[in-house]
PDB file of C-alpha atoms and ligand atoms in Angstrom:
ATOM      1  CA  UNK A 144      99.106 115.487 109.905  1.00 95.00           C
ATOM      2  CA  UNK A 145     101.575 112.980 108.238  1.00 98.00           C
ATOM      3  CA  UNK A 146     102.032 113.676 104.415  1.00 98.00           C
ATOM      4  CA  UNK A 147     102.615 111.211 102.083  1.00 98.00           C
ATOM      5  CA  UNK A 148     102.945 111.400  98.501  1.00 98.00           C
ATOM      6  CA  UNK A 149     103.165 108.390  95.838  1.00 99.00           C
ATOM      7  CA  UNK A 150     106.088 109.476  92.862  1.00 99.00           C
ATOM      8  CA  UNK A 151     105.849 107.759  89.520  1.00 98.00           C
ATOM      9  CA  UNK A 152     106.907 109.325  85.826  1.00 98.00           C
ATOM     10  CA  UNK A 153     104.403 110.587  84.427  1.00 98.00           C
ATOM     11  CA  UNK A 154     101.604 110.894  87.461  1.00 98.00           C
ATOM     12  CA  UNK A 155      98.814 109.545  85.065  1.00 98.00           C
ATOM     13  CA  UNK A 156      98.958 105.784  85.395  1.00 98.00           C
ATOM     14  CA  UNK A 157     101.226 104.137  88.756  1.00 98.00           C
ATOM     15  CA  UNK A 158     100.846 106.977  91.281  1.00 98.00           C
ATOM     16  CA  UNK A 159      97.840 108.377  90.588  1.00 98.00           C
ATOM     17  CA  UNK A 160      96.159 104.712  91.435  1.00 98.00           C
ATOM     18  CA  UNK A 161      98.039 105.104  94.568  1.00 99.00           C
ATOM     19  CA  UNK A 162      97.193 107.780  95.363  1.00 98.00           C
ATOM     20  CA  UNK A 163      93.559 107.015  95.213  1.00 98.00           C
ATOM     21  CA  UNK A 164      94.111 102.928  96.830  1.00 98.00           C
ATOM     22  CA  UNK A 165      95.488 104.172  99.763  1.00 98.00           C
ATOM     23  CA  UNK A 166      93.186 106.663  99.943  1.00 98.00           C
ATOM     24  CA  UNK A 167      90.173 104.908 100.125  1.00 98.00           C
ATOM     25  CA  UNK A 168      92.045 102.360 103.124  1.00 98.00           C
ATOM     26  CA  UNK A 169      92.695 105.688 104.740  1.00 98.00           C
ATOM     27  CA  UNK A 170      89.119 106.634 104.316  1.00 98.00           C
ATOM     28  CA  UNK A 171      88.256 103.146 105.675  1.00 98.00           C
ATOM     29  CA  UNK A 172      90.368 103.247 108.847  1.00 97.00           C
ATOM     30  CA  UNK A 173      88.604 106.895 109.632  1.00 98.00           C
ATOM     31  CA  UNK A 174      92.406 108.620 109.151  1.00 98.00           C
ATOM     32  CA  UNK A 175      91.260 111.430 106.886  1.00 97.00           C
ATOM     33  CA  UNK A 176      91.865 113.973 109.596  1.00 98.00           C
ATOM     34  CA  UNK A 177      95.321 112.321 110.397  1.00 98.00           C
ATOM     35  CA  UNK A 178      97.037 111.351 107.017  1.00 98.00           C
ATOM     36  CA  UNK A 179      97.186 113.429 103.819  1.00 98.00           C
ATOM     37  CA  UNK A 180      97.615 111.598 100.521  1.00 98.00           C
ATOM     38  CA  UNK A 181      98.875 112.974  97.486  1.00 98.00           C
ATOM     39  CA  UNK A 182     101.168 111.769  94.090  1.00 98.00           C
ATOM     40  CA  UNK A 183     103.433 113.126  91.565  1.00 98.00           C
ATOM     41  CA  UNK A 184     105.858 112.423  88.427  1.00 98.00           C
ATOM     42  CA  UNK A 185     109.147 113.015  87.988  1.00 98.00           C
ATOM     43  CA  UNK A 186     108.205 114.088  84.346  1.00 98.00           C
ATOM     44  CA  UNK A 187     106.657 117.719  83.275  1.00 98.00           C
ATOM     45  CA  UNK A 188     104.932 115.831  79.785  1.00 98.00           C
ATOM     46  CA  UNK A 189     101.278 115.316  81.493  1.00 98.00           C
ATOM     47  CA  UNK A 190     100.812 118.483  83.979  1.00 98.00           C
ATOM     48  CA  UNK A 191      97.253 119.119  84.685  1.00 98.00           C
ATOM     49  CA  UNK A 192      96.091 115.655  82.866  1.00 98.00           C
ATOM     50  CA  UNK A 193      93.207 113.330  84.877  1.00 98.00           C
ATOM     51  CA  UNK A 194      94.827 109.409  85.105  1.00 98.00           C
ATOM     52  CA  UNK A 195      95.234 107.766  81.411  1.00 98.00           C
ATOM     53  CA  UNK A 196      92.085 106.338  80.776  1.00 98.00           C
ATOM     54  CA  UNK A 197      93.096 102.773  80.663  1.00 98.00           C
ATOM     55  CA  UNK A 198      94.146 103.633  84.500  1.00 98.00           C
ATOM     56  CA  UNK A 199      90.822 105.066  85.469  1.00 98.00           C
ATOM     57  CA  UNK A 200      89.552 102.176  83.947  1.00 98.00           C
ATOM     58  CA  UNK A 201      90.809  99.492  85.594  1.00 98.00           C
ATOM     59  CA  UNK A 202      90.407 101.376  89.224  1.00 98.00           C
ATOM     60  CA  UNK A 203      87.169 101.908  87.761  1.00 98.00           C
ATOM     61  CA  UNK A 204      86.442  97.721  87.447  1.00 98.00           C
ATOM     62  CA  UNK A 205      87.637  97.841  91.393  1.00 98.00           C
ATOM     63  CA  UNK A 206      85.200 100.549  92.876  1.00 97.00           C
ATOM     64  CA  UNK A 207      87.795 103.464  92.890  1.00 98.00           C
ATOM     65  CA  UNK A 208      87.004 106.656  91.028  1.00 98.00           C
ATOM     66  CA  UNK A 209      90.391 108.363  90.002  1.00 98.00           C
ATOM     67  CA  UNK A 210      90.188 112.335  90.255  1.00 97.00           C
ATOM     68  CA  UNK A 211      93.674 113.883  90.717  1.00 98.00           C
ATOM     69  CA  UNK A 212      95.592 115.631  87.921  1.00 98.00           C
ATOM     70  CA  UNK A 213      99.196 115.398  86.975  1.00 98.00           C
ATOM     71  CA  UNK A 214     101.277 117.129  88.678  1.00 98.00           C
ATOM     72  CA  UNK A 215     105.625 117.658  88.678  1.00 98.00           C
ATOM     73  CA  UNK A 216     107.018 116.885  91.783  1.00 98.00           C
ATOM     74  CA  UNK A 217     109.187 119.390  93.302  1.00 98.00           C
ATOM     75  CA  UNK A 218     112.716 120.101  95.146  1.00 97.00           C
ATOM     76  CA  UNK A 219     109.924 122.115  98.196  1.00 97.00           C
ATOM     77  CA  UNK A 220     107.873 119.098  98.028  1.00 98.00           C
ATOM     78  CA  UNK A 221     111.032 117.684 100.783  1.00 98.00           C
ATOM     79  CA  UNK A 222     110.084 119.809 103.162  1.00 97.00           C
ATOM     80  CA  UNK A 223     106.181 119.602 103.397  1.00 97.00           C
ATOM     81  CA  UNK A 224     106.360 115.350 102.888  1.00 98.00           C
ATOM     82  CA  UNK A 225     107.063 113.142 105.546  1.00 98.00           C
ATOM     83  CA  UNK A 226     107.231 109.962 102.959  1.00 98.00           C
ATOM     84  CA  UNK A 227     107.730 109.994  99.678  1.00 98.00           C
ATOM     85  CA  UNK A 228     107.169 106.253  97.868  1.00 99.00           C
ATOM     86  CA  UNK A 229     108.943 106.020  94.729  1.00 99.00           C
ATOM     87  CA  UNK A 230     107.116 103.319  92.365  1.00 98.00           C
ATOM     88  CA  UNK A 231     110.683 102.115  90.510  1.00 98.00           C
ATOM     89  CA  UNK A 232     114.176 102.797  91.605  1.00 98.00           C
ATOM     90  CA  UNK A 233     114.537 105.271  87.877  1.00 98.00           C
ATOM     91  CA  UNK A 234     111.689 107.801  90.322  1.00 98.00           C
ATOM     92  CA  UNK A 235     114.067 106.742  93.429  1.00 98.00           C
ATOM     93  CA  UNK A 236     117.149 107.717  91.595  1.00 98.00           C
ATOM     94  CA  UNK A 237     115.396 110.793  90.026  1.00 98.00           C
ATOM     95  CA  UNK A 238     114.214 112.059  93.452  1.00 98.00           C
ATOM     96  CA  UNK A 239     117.740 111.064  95.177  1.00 98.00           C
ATOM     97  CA  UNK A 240     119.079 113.887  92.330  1.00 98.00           C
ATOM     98  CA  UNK A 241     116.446 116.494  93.480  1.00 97.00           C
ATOM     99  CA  UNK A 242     116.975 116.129  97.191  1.00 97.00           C
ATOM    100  CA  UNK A 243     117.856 118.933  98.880  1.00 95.00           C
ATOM    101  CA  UNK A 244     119.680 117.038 101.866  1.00 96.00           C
ATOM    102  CA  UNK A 245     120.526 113.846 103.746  1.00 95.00           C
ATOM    103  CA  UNK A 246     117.623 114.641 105.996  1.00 95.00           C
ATOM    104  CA  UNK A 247     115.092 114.916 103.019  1.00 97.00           C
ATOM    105  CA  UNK A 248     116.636 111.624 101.512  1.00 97.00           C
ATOM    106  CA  UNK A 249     115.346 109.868 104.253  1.00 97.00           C
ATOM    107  CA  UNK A 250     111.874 110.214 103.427  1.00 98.00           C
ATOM    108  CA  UNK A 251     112.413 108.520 100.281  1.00 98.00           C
ATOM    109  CA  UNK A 252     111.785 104.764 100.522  1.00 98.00           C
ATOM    110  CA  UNK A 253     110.642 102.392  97.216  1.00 98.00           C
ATOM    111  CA  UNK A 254     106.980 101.647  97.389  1.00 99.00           C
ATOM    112  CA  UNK A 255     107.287  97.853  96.662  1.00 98.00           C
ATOM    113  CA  UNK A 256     109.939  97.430  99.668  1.00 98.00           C
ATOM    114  CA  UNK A 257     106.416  97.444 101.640  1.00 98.00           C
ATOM    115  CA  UNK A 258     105.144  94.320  99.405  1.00 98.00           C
ATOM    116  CA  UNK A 259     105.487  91.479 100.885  1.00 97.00           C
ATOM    117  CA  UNK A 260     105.245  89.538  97.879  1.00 98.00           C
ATOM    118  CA  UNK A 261     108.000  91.423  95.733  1.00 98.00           C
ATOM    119  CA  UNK A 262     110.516  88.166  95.433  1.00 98.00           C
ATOM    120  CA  UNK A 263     113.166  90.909  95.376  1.00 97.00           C
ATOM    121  CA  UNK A 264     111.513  92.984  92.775  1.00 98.00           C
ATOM    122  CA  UNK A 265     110.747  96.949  93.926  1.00 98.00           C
ATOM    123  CA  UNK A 266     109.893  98.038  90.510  1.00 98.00           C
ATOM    124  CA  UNK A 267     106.135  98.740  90.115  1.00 98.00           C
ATOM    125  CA  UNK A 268     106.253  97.638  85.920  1.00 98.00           C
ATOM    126  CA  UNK A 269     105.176 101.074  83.887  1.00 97.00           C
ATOM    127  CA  UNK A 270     102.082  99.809  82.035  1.00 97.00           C
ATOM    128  CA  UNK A 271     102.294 103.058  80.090  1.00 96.00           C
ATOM    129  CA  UNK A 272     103.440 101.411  76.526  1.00 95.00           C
ATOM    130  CA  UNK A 273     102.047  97.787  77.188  1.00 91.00           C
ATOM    131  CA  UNK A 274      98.864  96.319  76.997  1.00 89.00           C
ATOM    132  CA  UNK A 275      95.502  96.138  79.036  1.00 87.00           C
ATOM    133  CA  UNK A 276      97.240  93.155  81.157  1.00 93.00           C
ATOM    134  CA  UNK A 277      99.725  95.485  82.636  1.00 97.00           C
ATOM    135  CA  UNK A 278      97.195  98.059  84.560  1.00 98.00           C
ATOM    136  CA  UNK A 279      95.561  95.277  86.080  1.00 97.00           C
ATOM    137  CA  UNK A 280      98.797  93.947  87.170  1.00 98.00           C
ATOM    138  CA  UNK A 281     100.237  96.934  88.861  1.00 98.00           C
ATOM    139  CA  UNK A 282      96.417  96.985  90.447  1.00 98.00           C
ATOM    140  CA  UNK A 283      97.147  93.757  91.983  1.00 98.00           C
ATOM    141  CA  UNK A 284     100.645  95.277  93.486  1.00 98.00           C
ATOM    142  CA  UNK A 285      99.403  98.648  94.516  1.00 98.00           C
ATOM    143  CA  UNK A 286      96.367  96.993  96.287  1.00 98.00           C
ATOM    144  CA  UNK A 287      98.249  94.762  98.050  1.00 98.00           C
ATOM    145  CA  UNK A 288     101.195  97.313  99.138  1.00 98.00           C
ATOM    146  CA  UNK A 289      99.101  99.727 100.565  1.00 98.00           C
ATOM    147  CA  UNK A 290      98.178  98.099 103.870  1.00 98.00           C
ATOM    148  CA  UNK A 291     101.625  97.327 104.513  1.00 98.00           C
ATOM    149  CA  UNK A 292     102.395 101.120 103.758  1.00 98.00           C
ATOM    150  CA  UNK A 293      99.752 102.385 106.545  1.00 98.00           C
ATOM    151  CA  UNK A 294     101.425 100.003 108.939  1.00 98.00           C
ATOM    152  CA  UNK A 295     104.821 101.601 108.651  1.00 98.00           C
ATOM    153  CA  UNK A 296     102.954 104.979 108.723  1.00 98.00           C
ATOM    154  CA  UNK A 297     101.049 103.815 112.139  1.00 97.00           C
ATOM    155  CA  UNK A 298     103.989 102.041 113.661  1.00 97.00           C
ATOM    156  CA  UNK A 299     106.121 105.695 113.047  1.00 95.00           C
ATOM    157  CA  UNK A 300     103.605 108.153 113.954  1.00 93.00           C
ATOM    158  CA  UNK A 301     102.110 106.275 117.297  1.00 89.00           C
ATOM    159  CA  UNK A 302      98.027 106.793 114.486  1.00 88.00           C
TER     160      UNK A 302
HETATM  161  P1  4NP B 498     103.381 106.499  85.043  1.00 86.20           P
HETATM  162  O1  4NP B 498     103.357 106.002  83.516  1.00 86.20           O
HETATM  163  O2  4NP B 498     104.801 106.905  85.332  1.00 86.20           O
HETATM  164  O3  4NP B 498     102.958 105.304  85.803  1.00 86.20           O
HETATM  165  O4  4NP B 498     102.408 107.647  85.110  1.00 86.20           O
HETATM  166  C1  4NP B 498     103.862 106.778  82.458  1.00 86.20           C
HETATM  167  C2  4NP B 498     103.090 107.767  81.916  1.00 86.20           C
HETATM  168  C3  4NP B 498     103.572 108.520  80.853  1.00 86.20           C
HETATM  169  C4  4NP B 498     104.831 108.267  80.358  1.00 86.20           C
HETATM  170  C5  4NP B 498     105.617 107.277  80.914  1.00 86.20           C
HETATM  171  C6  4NP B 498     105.130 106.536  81.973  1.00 86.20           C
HETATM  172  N1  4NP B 498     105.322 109.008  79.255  1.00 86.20           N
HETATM  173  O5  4NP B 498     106.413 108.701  78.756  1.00 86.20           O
HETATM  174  O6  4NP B 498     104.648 109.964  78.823  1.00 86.20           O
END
């Protein structure tokens, strides 16, 4: 089973649609049994919380139900993840900090570096203090990332 687990801040509005985008393509592709999907913050503030609502909404408007709860992600969360996809390169740095060794800092890799469409941008833009605008953006970024994410995972594990 390959692990992978989507990092943002606060696990309530980035990750957490993620999470349940590449889900669903993993559903799709019949890789359930094969690749587990998870996400986490960096930040403590929203442990336990569903997705903000404006985030459920918007996956809502696409067909995707949002169901996880916040959760922090850990220094043991290394060793049980085979990929870990920071959303900006603060969560990259913050995870570099946490990371137990070089071996475990390989699994890190910025989630937009699979977007073929980033113009040299690998932030995915919190939409936590902005407007309705921003959740559909980082909707449009997450959806198209996440086939380019199972690729890397397919080409690696021989799925
Ligand atoms: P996320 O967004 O990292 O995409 O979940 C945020 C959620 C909460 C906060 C910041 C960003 N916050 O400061 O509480």
């Amino acid at each position: 089973m390959v692990q992978v687990c989507f990092v943002c801040l606060g696990n309530i509005c980035r990750s957490p649609l993620a999470e349940g985008v590449f889900k669903s393509l993993v559903a799709r592709e019949g890789l359930e049994n094969k690749i587990f999907v998870s996400s986490a913050g960096v930040g403590d503030w929203h442990i336990g919380e569903l997705p903000d609502a404006r985030m459920m909404q918007t996956a809502r408007k696409n067909g995707l139900q949002l169901t996880s709860r916040a959760r922090q992600f850990q220094a043991e969360d290394f060793h049980s993840t085979d990929l870990i996809l920071a959303m900006d390169e603060s969560n990259l740095s913050a995870l570099e900090q946490m990371s137990p060794s070089l071996d475990a800092r390989e699994k890190l890799r910025l989630f937009r570096s699979f977007d073929q469409e980033n113009r040299g941008d690998l932030n995915v833009p919190d939409p936590y203090y902005g407007g309705a605008g921003g959740f559909d953006h980082v909707f449009e970024i997450v959806q198209r990332t996440c086939p380019g994410v199972l690729q890397f995972i397919k080409d690696r594990s021989g799925l």
